[in-house]
GROMACS .gro file of C-alpha atoms in nm:
model
  400
    1MET     CA    1   1.031  -4.893   1.019
    2ALA     CA    2   1.303  -4.628   1.073
    3LYS     CA    3   1.270  -4.452   1.409
    4PHE     CA    4   1.357  -4.093   1.503
    5ASP     CA    5   1.296  -3.855   1.789
    6VAL     CA    6   1.157  -3.577   1.568
    7ILE     CA    7   1.027  -3.588   1.210
    8ILE     CA    8   1.004  -3.257   1.020
    9SER     CA    9   0.808  -3.192   0.700
   10GLY     CA   10   0.957  -2.911   0.491
   11ALA     CA   11   1.320  -2.806   0.436
   12GLY     CA   12   1.272  -2.430   0.424
   13PRO     CA   13   1.432  -2.193   0.679
   14ALA     CA   14   1.198  -2.304   0.962
   15GLY     CA   15   1.242  -2.678   0.910
   16SER     CA   16   1.616  -2.660   0.846
   17THR     CA   17   1.676  -2.435   1.149
   18LEU     CA   18   1.477  -2.673   1.369
   19ALA     CA   19   1.669  -2.974   1.232
   20TYR     CA   20   2.005  -2.798   1.275
   21ASN     CA   21   1.941  -2.704   1.638
   22LEU     CA   22   1.797  -3.044   1.730
   23ALA     CA   23   2.091  -3.228   1.572
   24ASN     CA   24   2.331  -3.009   1.770
   25GLU     CA   25   2.151  -3.127   2.085
   26GLY     CA   26   2.213  -3.490   1.992
   27ILE     CA   27   1.848  -3.549   1.904
   28GLU     CA   28   1.774  -3.793   1.622
   29VAL     CA   29   1.592  -3.590   1.357
   30LEU     CA   30   1.456  -3.666   1.010
   31LEU     CA   31   1.404  -3.375   0.768
   32LEU     CA   32   1.167  -3.457   0.481
   33GLU     CA   33   1.147  -3.238   0.167
   34LYS     CA   34   0.890  -3.304  -0.103
   35GLU     CA   35   1.112  -3.175  -0.386
   36ALA     CA   36   1.470  -3.229  -0.501
   37LEU     CA   37   1.713  -2.970  -0.366
   38PRO     CA   38   1.794  -2.704  -0.461
   39ARG     CA   39   1.443  -2.612  -0.572
   40ASN     CA   40   1.288  -2.287  -0.689
   41LYS     CA   41   1.116  -2.093  -0.412
   42PRO     CA   42   0.898  -1.788  -0.493
   43CYS     CA   43   1.012  -1.514  -0.254
   44GLY     CA   44   1.148  -1.159  -0.264
   45GLY     CA   45   1.461  -1.305  -0.111
   46ALA     CA   46   1.535  -1.042   0.154
   47VAL     CA   47   1.710  -1.179   0.464
   48SER     CA   48   1.680  -0.901   0.720
   49PHE     CA   49   1.972  -0.799   0.937
   50LYS     CA   50   1.794  -0.935   1.245
   51SER     CA   51   1.744  -1.267   1.066
   52ALA     CA   52   2.114  -1.282   0.980
   53ARG     CA   53   2.204  -1.236   1.347
   54LEU     CA   54   2.007  -1.549   1.437
   55LEU     CA   55   2.200  -1.776   1.201
   56GLY     CA   56   2.489  -1.938   1.383
   57PHE     CA   57   2.673  -2.080   1.083
   58PRO     CA   58   2.824  -1.960   0.752
   59TRP     CA   59   2.555  -1.873   0.496
   60GLN     CA   60   2.695  -1.557   0.337
   61GLU     CA   61   2.787  -1.724   0.007
   62SER     CA   62   2.420  -1.699  -0.086
   63VAL     CA   63   2.422  -1.315  -0.066
   64GLU     CA   64   2.377  -1.144  -0.403
   65ASP     CA   65   2.343  -0.784  -0.281
   66ILE     CA   66   2.328  -0.591   0.046
   67ILE     CA   67   2.060  -0.328   0.104
   68HIS     CA   68   2.202  -0.013   0.263
   69THR     CA   69   1.950   0.237   0.125
   70VAL     CA   70   1.569   0.236   0.122
   71GLU     CA   71   1.363   0.460  -0.105
   72LEU     CA   72   0.988   0.499  -0.044
   73SER     CA   73   0.739   0.650  -0.290
   74PHE     CA   74   0.363   0.659  -0.335
   75ALA     CA   75   0.238   0.536  -0.673
   76GLY     CA   76   0.564   0.656  -0.822
   77SER     CA   77   0.533   1.011  -0.690
   78GLY     CA   78   0.751   1.181  -0.432
   79GLY     CA   79   1.033   0.990  -0.275
   80VAL     CA   80   1.197   0.960   0.065
   81ARG     CA   81   1.544   0.809   0.074
   82VAL     CA   82   1.720   0.697   0.393
   83ARG     CA   83   2.041   0.512   0.472
   84PRO     CA   84   2.014   0.340   0.812
   85GLU     CA   85   2.314   0.274   1.032
   86PHE     CA   86   2.305  -0.101   0.966
   87PRO     CA   87   2.234  -0.300   0.650
   88VAL     CA   88   1.859  -0.343   0.623
   89ALA     CA   89   1.870  -0.676   0.441
   90PHE     CA   90   2.082  -0.922   0.248
   91MET     CA   91   1.940  -1.021  -0.090
   92VAL     CA   92   1.961  -1.393  -0.164
   93SER     CA   93   1.836  -1.651  -0.407
   94ARG     CA   94   1.605  -1.864  -0.195
   95SER     CA   95   1.702  -2.182  -0.374
   96ASN     CA   96   2.068  -2.127  -0.280
   97PHE     CA   97   1.990  -1.994   0.069
   98ASP     CA   98   1.768  -2.292   0.152
   99ARG     CA   99   2.027  -2.533   0.013
  100ILE     CA  100   2.289  -2.393   0.250
  101LEU     CA  101   2.056  -2.424   0.551
  102VAL     CA  102   1.977  -2.786   0.466
  103HIS     CA  103   2.348  -2.857   0.422
  104GLN     CA  104   2.421  -2.712   0.766
  105ALA     CA  105   2.146  -2.925   0.921
  106ALA     CA  106   2.285  -3.240   0.758
  107LYS     CA  107   2.638  -3.145   0.863
  108ALA     CA  108   2.514  -3.118   1.223
  109GLY     CA  109   2.377  -3.472   1.202
  110ALA     CA  110   2.021  -3.441   1.072
  111ASN     CA  111   1.895  -3.709   0.834
  112VAL     CA  112   1.766  -3.546   0.513
  113LEU     CA  113   1.544  -3.713   0.252
  114GLU     CA  114   1.452  -3.527  -0.068
  115ASN     CA  115   1.154  -3.613  -0.291
  116HIS     CA  116   0.961  -3.734   0.013
  117ALA     CA  117   0.628  -3.554   0.039
  118VAL     CA  118   0.443  -3.625   0.363
  119SER     CA  119   0.105  -3.778   0.284
  120ASP     CA  120  -0.019  -3.892   0.624
  121VAL     CA  121   0.047  -3.842   0.995
  122PHE     CA  122  -0.095  -4.085   1.248
  123PHE     CA  123  -0.080  -4.052   1.627
  124ASP     CA  124  -0.058  -4.381   1.814
  125ARG     CA  125  -0.021  -4.344   2.192
  126ASP     CA  126   0.332  -4.217   2.252
  127ARG     CA  127   0.448  -4.225   1.891
  128VAL     CA  128   0.388  -4.057   1.556
  129VAL     CA  129   0.376  -4.256   1.233
  130VAL     CA  130   0.453  -4.052   0.922
  131SER     CA  131   0.403  -4.167   0.562
  132ALA     CA  132   0.618  -3.998   0.298
  133GLY     CA  133   0.749  -4.096  -0.044
  134GLY     CA  134   0.599  -4.442  -0.019
  135LYS     CA  135   0.779  -4.512   0.309
  136THR     CA  136   0.677  -4.508   0.674
  137PHE     CA  137   0.872  -4.351   0.960
  138GLN     CA  138   0.819  -4.347   1.335
  139GLY     CA  139   0.892  -4.059   1.569
  140LYS     CA  140   0.804  -3.908   1.904
  141ILE     CA  141   0.725  -3.561   1.765
  142PHE     CA  142   0.612  -3.432   1.425
  143ALA     CA  143   0.684  -3.074   1.309
  144GLY     CA  144   0.506  -2.914   1.013
  145ALA     CA  145   0.733  -2.667   0.833
  146ASP     CA  146   0.588  -2.688   0.482
  147GLY     CA  147   0.456  -2.333   0.441
  148THR     CA  148   0.114  -2.185   0.379
  149ARG     CA  149   0.037  -2.428   0.095
  150GLY     CA  150   0.161  -2.741   0.270
  151ASN     CA  151  -0.062  -3.009   0.416
  152ALA     CA  152   0.094  -3.040   0.763
  153ALA     CA  153  -0.161  -2.807   0.924
  154ARG     CA  154  -0.445  -3.012   0.777
  155LEU     CA  155  -0.288  -3.342   0.882
  156LEU     CA  156  -0.253  -3.208   1.238
  157GLY     CA  157  -0.610  -3.077   1.246
  158LEU     CA  158  -0.485  -2.717   1.264
  159HIS     CA  159  -0.578  -2.591   0.917
  160ARG     CA  160  -0.743  -2.248   0.891
  161PRO     CA  161  -0.856  -2.177   0.534
  162GLY     CA  162  -0.827  -1.838   0.366
  163ARG     CA  163  -0.562  -1.695   0.598
  164ALA     CA  164  -0.310  -1.586   0.335
  165GLY     CA  165  -0.256  -1.283   0.113
  166PRO     CA  166  -0.128  -1.295  -0.245
  167ALA     CA  167   0.206  -1.179  -0.382
  168LEU     CA  168   0.326  -1.171  -0.743
  169GLU     CA  169   0.693  -1.143  -0.832
  170ALA     CA  170   0.870  -1.090  -1.165
  171GLU     CA  171   1.240  -1.147  -1.221
  172ILE     CA  172   1.377  -0.892  -1.469
  173GLU     CA  173   1.709  -0.919  -1.645
  174TRP     CA  174   1.935  -0.641  -1.514
  175PRO     CA  175   1.900  -0.357  -1.768
  176PRO     CA  176   2.252  -0.250  -1.883
  177GLU     CA  177   2.152   0.117  -1.872
  178LEU     CA  178   2.103   0.096  -1.495
  179GLY     CA  179   2.470   0.020  -1.438
  180ALA     CA  180   2.531   0.006  -1.064
  181SER     CA  181   2.267   0.269  -0.977
  182ARG     CA  182   2.030   0.015  -0.818
  183ARG     CA  183   2.297  -0.175  -0.625
  184GLY     CA  184   2.231  -0.169  -0.251
  185VAL     CA  185   1.896   0.010  -0.294
  186ALA     CA  186   1.551  -0.128  -0.209
  187LYS     CA  187   1.271   0.069  -0.373
  188LEU     CA  188   0.930   0.046  -0.208
  189ASP     CA  189   0.601   0.188  -0.336
  190CYS     CA  190   0.326   0.209  -0.073
  191GLY     CA  191   0.073   0.325  -0.334
  192ALA     CA  192   0.127   0.040  -0.578
  193VAL     CA  193  -0.166  -0.161  -0.446
  194THR     CA  194  -0.440  -0.132  -0.184
  195TRP     CA  195  -0.337  -0.266   0.157
  196GLY     CA  196   0.012  -0.363   0.048
  197TYR     CA  197   0.314  -0.235  -0.141
  198GLY     CA  198   0.534  -0.287  -0.443
  199TRP     CA  199   0.908  -0.351  -0.438
  200VAL     CA  200   1.216  -0.348  -0.657
  201PHE     CA  201   1.506  -0.545  -0.508
  202PRO     CA  202   1.850  -0.592  -0.663
  203LYS     CA  203   1.990  -0.941  -0.710
  204LYS     CA  204   2.313  -1.065  -0.869
  205ASN     CA  205   2.208  -1.058  -1.234
  206HIS     CA  206   1.847  -0.947  -1.216
  207LEU     CA  207   1.590  -0.735  -1.034
  208SER     CA  208   1.308  -0.877  -0.825
  209VAL     CA  209   0.996  -0.666  -0.888
  210GLY     CA  210   0.681  -0.755  -0.703
  211ILE     CA  211   0.348  -0.672  -0.544
  212GLY     CA  212   0.242  -0.800  -0.201
  213VAL     CA  213  -0.103  -0.764  -0.046
  214PHE     CA  214  -0.189  -0.810   0.322
  215SER     CA  215  -0.550  -0.902   0.255
  216ARG     CA  216  -0.719  -1.174   0.055
  217ASN     CA  217  -0.779  -0.942  -0.241
  218THR     CA  218  -0.631  -1.106  -0.549
  219ARG     CA  219  -0.785  -0.870  -0.806
  220ASP     CA  220  -0.570  -0.697  -1.069
  221LEU     CA  221  -0.235  -0.809  -0.928
  222ARG     CA  222  -0.084  -0.854  -1.275
  223ARG     CA  223  -0.211  -0.513  -1.386
  224LYS     CA  224  -0.069  -0.350  -1.072
  225LEU     CA  225   0.263  -0.522  -1.133
  226ASP     CA  226   0.269  -0.400  -1.494
  227GLU     CA  227   0.197  -0.045  -1.374
  228LEU     CA  228   0.485  -0.069  -1.128
  229LEU     CA  229   0.717  -0.185  -1.406
  230VAL     CA  230   0.615   0.115  -1.618
  231ARG     CA  231   0.674   0.362  -1.334
  232GLU     CA  232   1.017   0.212  -1.272
  233GLY     CA  233   1.107   0.228  -1.641
  234LEU     CA  234   1.132  -0.150  -1.661
  235ASP     CA  235   0.837  -0.226  -1.888
  236GLY     CA  236   1.069  -0.290  -2.179
  237SER     CA  237   1.280  -0.542  -1.989
  238GLU     CA  238   1.241  -0.915  -2.034
  239ILE     CA  239   1.059  -1.102  -1.757
  240THR     CA  240   1.257  -1.421  -1.711
  241ARG     CA  241   1.031  -1.561  -1.441
  242LEU     CA  242   0.685  -1.471  -1.312
  243GLN     CA  243   0.562  -1.647  -1.001
  244GLY     CA  244   0.316  -1.605  -0.720
  245HIS     CA  245   0.323  -1.700  -0.356
  246THR     CA  246   0.119  -1.638  -0.044
  247ILE     CA  247   0.183  -1.440   0.276
  248PRO     CA  248   0.037  -1.571   0.604
  249LEU     CA  249  -0.204  -1.322   0.757
  250ASP     CA  250  -0.283  -1.465   1.101
  251GLY     CA  251   0.051  -1.456   1.282
  252GLY     CA  252  -0.064  -1.194   1.529
  253LEU     CA  253  -0.390  -1.369   1.608
  254ASN     CA  254  -0.459  -1.610   1.889
  255ARG     CA  255  -0.409  -1.944   1.715
  256ARG     CA  256  -0.337  -2.294   1.833
  257ILE     CA  257  -0.024  -2.427   1.659
  258HIS     CA  258   0.009  -2.765   1.829
  259ASN     CA  259  -0.203  -3.076   1.856
  260GLY     CA  260  -0.097  -3.391   2.035
  261PRO     CA  261   0.270  -3.462   1.962
  262GLY     CA  262   0.271  -3.231   1.657
  263PHE     CA  263   0.325  -2.859   1.600
  264LEU     CA  264   0.374  -2.601   1.324
  265VAL     CA  265   0.665  -2.362   1.261
  266GLY     CA  266   0.732  -2.076   1.019
  267ASP     CA  267   0.478  -1.993   0.748
  268ALA     CA  268   0.284  -2.309   0.832
  269ALA     CA  269   0.214  -2.155   1.173
  270GLY     CA  270   0.114  -1.824   1.013
  271PHE     CA  271   0.430  -1.645   1.124
  272ALA     CA  272   0.492  -1.354   0.888
  273ASP     CA  273   0.520  -0.982   0.953
  274PRO     CA  274   0.180  -0.824   0.867
  275PHE     CA  275   0.351  -0.490   0.798
  276SER     CA  276   0.655  -0.585   0.589
  277GLY     CA  277   0.561  -0.938   0.484
  278GLU     CA  278   0.892  -1.076   0.611
  279GLY     CA  279   0.875  -1.445   0.691
  280ILE     CA  280   1.237  -1.564   0.711
  281TYR     CA  281   1.306  -1.407   1.051
  282TYR     CA  282   1.002  -1.569   1.209
  283ALA     CA  283   1.077  -1.898   1.035
  284VAL     CA  284   1.424  -1.910   1.186
  285LYS     CA  285   1.305  -1.780   1.524
  286SER     CA  286   1.019  -2.030   1.550
  287GLY     CA  287   1.256  -2.313   1.450
  288GLN     CA  288   1.491  -2.213   1.731
  289LEU     CA  289   1.210  -2.186   1.986
  290ALA     CA  290   1.071  -2.525   1.883
  291ALA     CA  291   1.417  -2.681   1.920
  292GLU     CA  292   1.447  -2.524   2.265
  293ALA     CA  293   1.112  -2.674   2.368
  294VAL     CA  294   1.205  -3.022   2.244
  295ALA     CA  295   1.552  -3.011   2.402
  296ALA     CA  296   1.402  -2.903   2.736
  297ASN     CA  297   1.172  -3.207   2.731
  298LYS     CA  298   1.393  -3.489   2.604
  299THR     CA  299   1.263  -3.731   2.864
  300ARG     CA  300   0.904  -3.603   2.837
  301PRO     CA  301   0.856  -3.531   2.464
  302TRP     CA  302   0.477  -3.511   2.495
  303LEU     CA  303   0.522  -3.181   2.683
  304ALA     CA  304   0.731  -3.014   2.412
  305PRO     CA  305   0.450  -2.897   2.175
  306ALA     CA  306   0.260  -2.705   2.444
  307TYR     CA  307   0.584  -2.554   2.576
  308TYR     CA  308   0.674  -2.445   2.223
  309GLN     CA  309   0.331  -2.279   2.189
  310SER     CA  310   0.397  -2.077   2.505
  311LEU     CA  311   0.738  -1.967   2.377
  312ALA     CA  312   0.597  -1.870   2.037
  313ASP     CA  313   0.314  -1.673   2.198
  314ARG     CA  314   0.562  -1.484   2.414
  315TYR     CA  315   0.843  -1.412   2.167
  316ILE     CA  316   0.670  -1.410   1.829
  317ARG     CA  317   0.295  -1.363   1.848
  318SER     CA  318   0.305  -1.062   2.081
  319GLU     CA  319   0.542  -0.881   1.842
  320LEU     CA  320   0.331  -0.974   1.538
  321ALA     CA  321   0.019  -0.845   1.713
  322ALA     CA  322   0.193  -0.508   1.758
  323ALA     CA  323   0.300  -0.518   1.393
  324ARG     CA  324  -0.060  -0.588   1.291
  325ARG     CA  325  -0.181  -0.278   1.478
  326PHE     CA  326   0.082  -0.063   1.309
  327ALA     CA  327   0.004  -0.214   0.967
  328LYS     CA  328  -0.364  -0.129   1.014
  329ILE     CA  329  -0.274   0.237   1.059
  330PHE     CA  330  -0.026   0.246   0.772
  331TYR     CA  331  -0.230   0.060   0.510
  332SER     CA  332  -0.562   0.224   0.601
  333PHE     CA  333  -0.419   0.570   0.523
  334PRO     CA  334  -0.111   0.506   0.304
  335HIS     CA  335  -0.111   0.841   0.123
  336LEU     CA  336  -0.155   1.044   0.440
  337VAL     CA  337   0.114   0.843   0.620
  338PHE     CA  338   0.345   0.887   0.322
  339ARG     CA  339   0.296   1.265   0.335
  340LEU     CA  340   0.392   1.258   0.703
  341ILE     CA  341   0.702   1.054   0.620
  342GLU     CA  342   0.797   1.314   0.357
  343LYS     CA  343   0.784   1.580   0.629
  344HIS     CA  344   0.952   1.359   0.890
  345PRO     CA  345   1.193   1.116   0.717
  346PHE     CA  346   1.307   0.975   1.051
  347ILE     CA  347   0.978   0.780   1.053
  348LEU     CA  348   1.102   0.577   0.757
  349GLN     CA  349   1.438   0.545   0.931
  350ASP     CA  350   1.267   0.391   1.233
  351LEU     CA  351   1.052   0.163   1.020
  352CYS     CA  352   1.373   0.034   0.863
  353ALA     CA  353   1.512  -0.010   1.214
  354SER     CA  354   1.217  -0.234   1.298
  355VAL     CA  355   1.318  -0.452   1.002
  356TYR     CA  356   1.688  -0.476   1.087
  357GLY     CA  357   1.610  -0.523   1.454
  358SER     CA  358   1.720  -0.225   1.661
  359ILE     CA  359   1.356  -0.126   1.727
  360CYS     CA  360   1.069  -0.366   1.791
  361TYR     CA  361   0.708  -0.301   1.697
  362ASN     CA  362   0.607  -0.261   2.059
  363GLN     CA  363   0.838   0.042   2.068
  364LEU     CA  364   0.650   0.195   1.774
  365LYS     CA  365   0.322   0.222   1.966
  366LYS     CA  366   0.359   0.593   2.045
  367LEU     CA  367   0.460   0.664   1.686
  368GLY     CA  368   0.146   0.488   1.567
  369MET     CA  369  -0.064   0.690   1.811
  370ALA     CA  370   0.097   1.013   1.688
  371ILE     CA  371   0.024   0.924   1.326
  372ILE     CA  372  -0.339   0.828   1.383
  373ARG     CA  373  -0.406   1.145   1.586
  374GLU     CA  374  -0.255   1.360   1.315
  375ILE     CA  375  -0.459   1.188   1.044
  376THR     CA  376  -0.791   1.206   1.229
  377SER     CA  377  -0.752   1.556   1.375
  378GLY     CA  378  -0.930   1.845   1.205
  379ASP     CA  379  -0.789   2.091   1.457
  380SER     CA  380  -0.575   2.383   1.344
  381LEU     CA  381  -0.337   2.282   1.622
  382SER     CA  382  -0.291   1.941   1.460
  383SER     CA  383   0.064   1.996   1.340
  384ARG     CA  384   0.176   2.123   1.680
  385LEU     CA  385   0.010   1.829   1.853
  386PHE     CA  386   0.176   1.591   1.609
  387ARG     CA  387   0.516   1.739   1.688
  388ASN     CA  388   0.442   1.696   2.059
  389HIS     CA  389   0.345   1.331   2.007
  390LEU     CA  390   0.661   1.274   1.803
  391LYS     CA  391   0.863   1.430   2.084
  392ALA     CA  392   0.701   1.191   2.332
  393TYR     CA  393   0.775   0.897   2.101
  394LYS     CA  394   1.141   0.998   2.063
  395SER     CA  395   1.175   1.039   2.440
  396CYS     CA  396   1.025   0.694   2.498
  397LYS     CA  397   1.253   0.543   2.233
  398ARG     CA  398   1.564   0.687   2.401
  399LYS     CA  399   1.463   0.535   2.735
  400THR     CA  400   1.419   0.190   2.582
   0.00000   0.00000   0.00000
């Protein structure tokens, strides 16, 4: 039976980042992937600027476009367009992006096995026995990085059913009549669906057009997507691929993500932004934090999972809880919030800044308070009060 220090299930951004960092620490790591690489991965494919800053190795060959401009509308009406000071996101093909991350992990010394789906995890005193691809492996720690639909959470006794929202994405051949007009532009529609939004992202030879919902409502997603395509003038374009995926919904909730010598990272742990839906940043971040916990407990590996939980609670869950509060305001009153953004475009600018990393959600608390007071106030002084709250928010932002 082959022996390793850490065995990881899932070669997405979380698993590959964890494997890369562990291998760089001289820790014997096995990365198991159930499919052959590269494999198709349903995802909008936006690597945020703050995600890019976490990656400590070359990955830029996977970039197909760079988002410099964001345009927000409501059900196709209106439109606020901003160009932040930094790139908001880098558009990638997930199959290529994930392949590069796995390659970097292997280059650092991680052992990688494709077509090895984990079927069982057994704890035996101070060791973990993992069955995958008809083989058995032994380790000191097991990490589940196999996403919302993986079985690692169940095998670790950490599964929480029904904690994911649906997303539906269509890949559209790049219409020749668009020319370069959509290059570098992310179009978002906060009225495309209840408690979510629609997107149009540029890729190398196609557009990614999708609908994401931050609730468990799966009704009429295809119809909503078709309506978005019509509003964007893309209903006559050929859909080359139509695929669905799920968005974790419980990242900001108090949740146990470790049990015995095992723990969860990335989507498997529920780590996704409940406002934007971004998961790659938290996948990479949780992989790094998990590697830090394991490296700090090389001689006492049984302590690593609980230490990782404390790090994740401090650096990820607290931020996701703040994002959840802001999302509740935004998606409860999307049309009213959109009208405020039309009057005050800097709000969209700052929301973009929260995506590329110069503002965190905890810094948006006063903005959220200003928005909710404006929406709920029936006072004739409402607009003046709103301006005062915005002034307080701006003052607080400058101090931080």
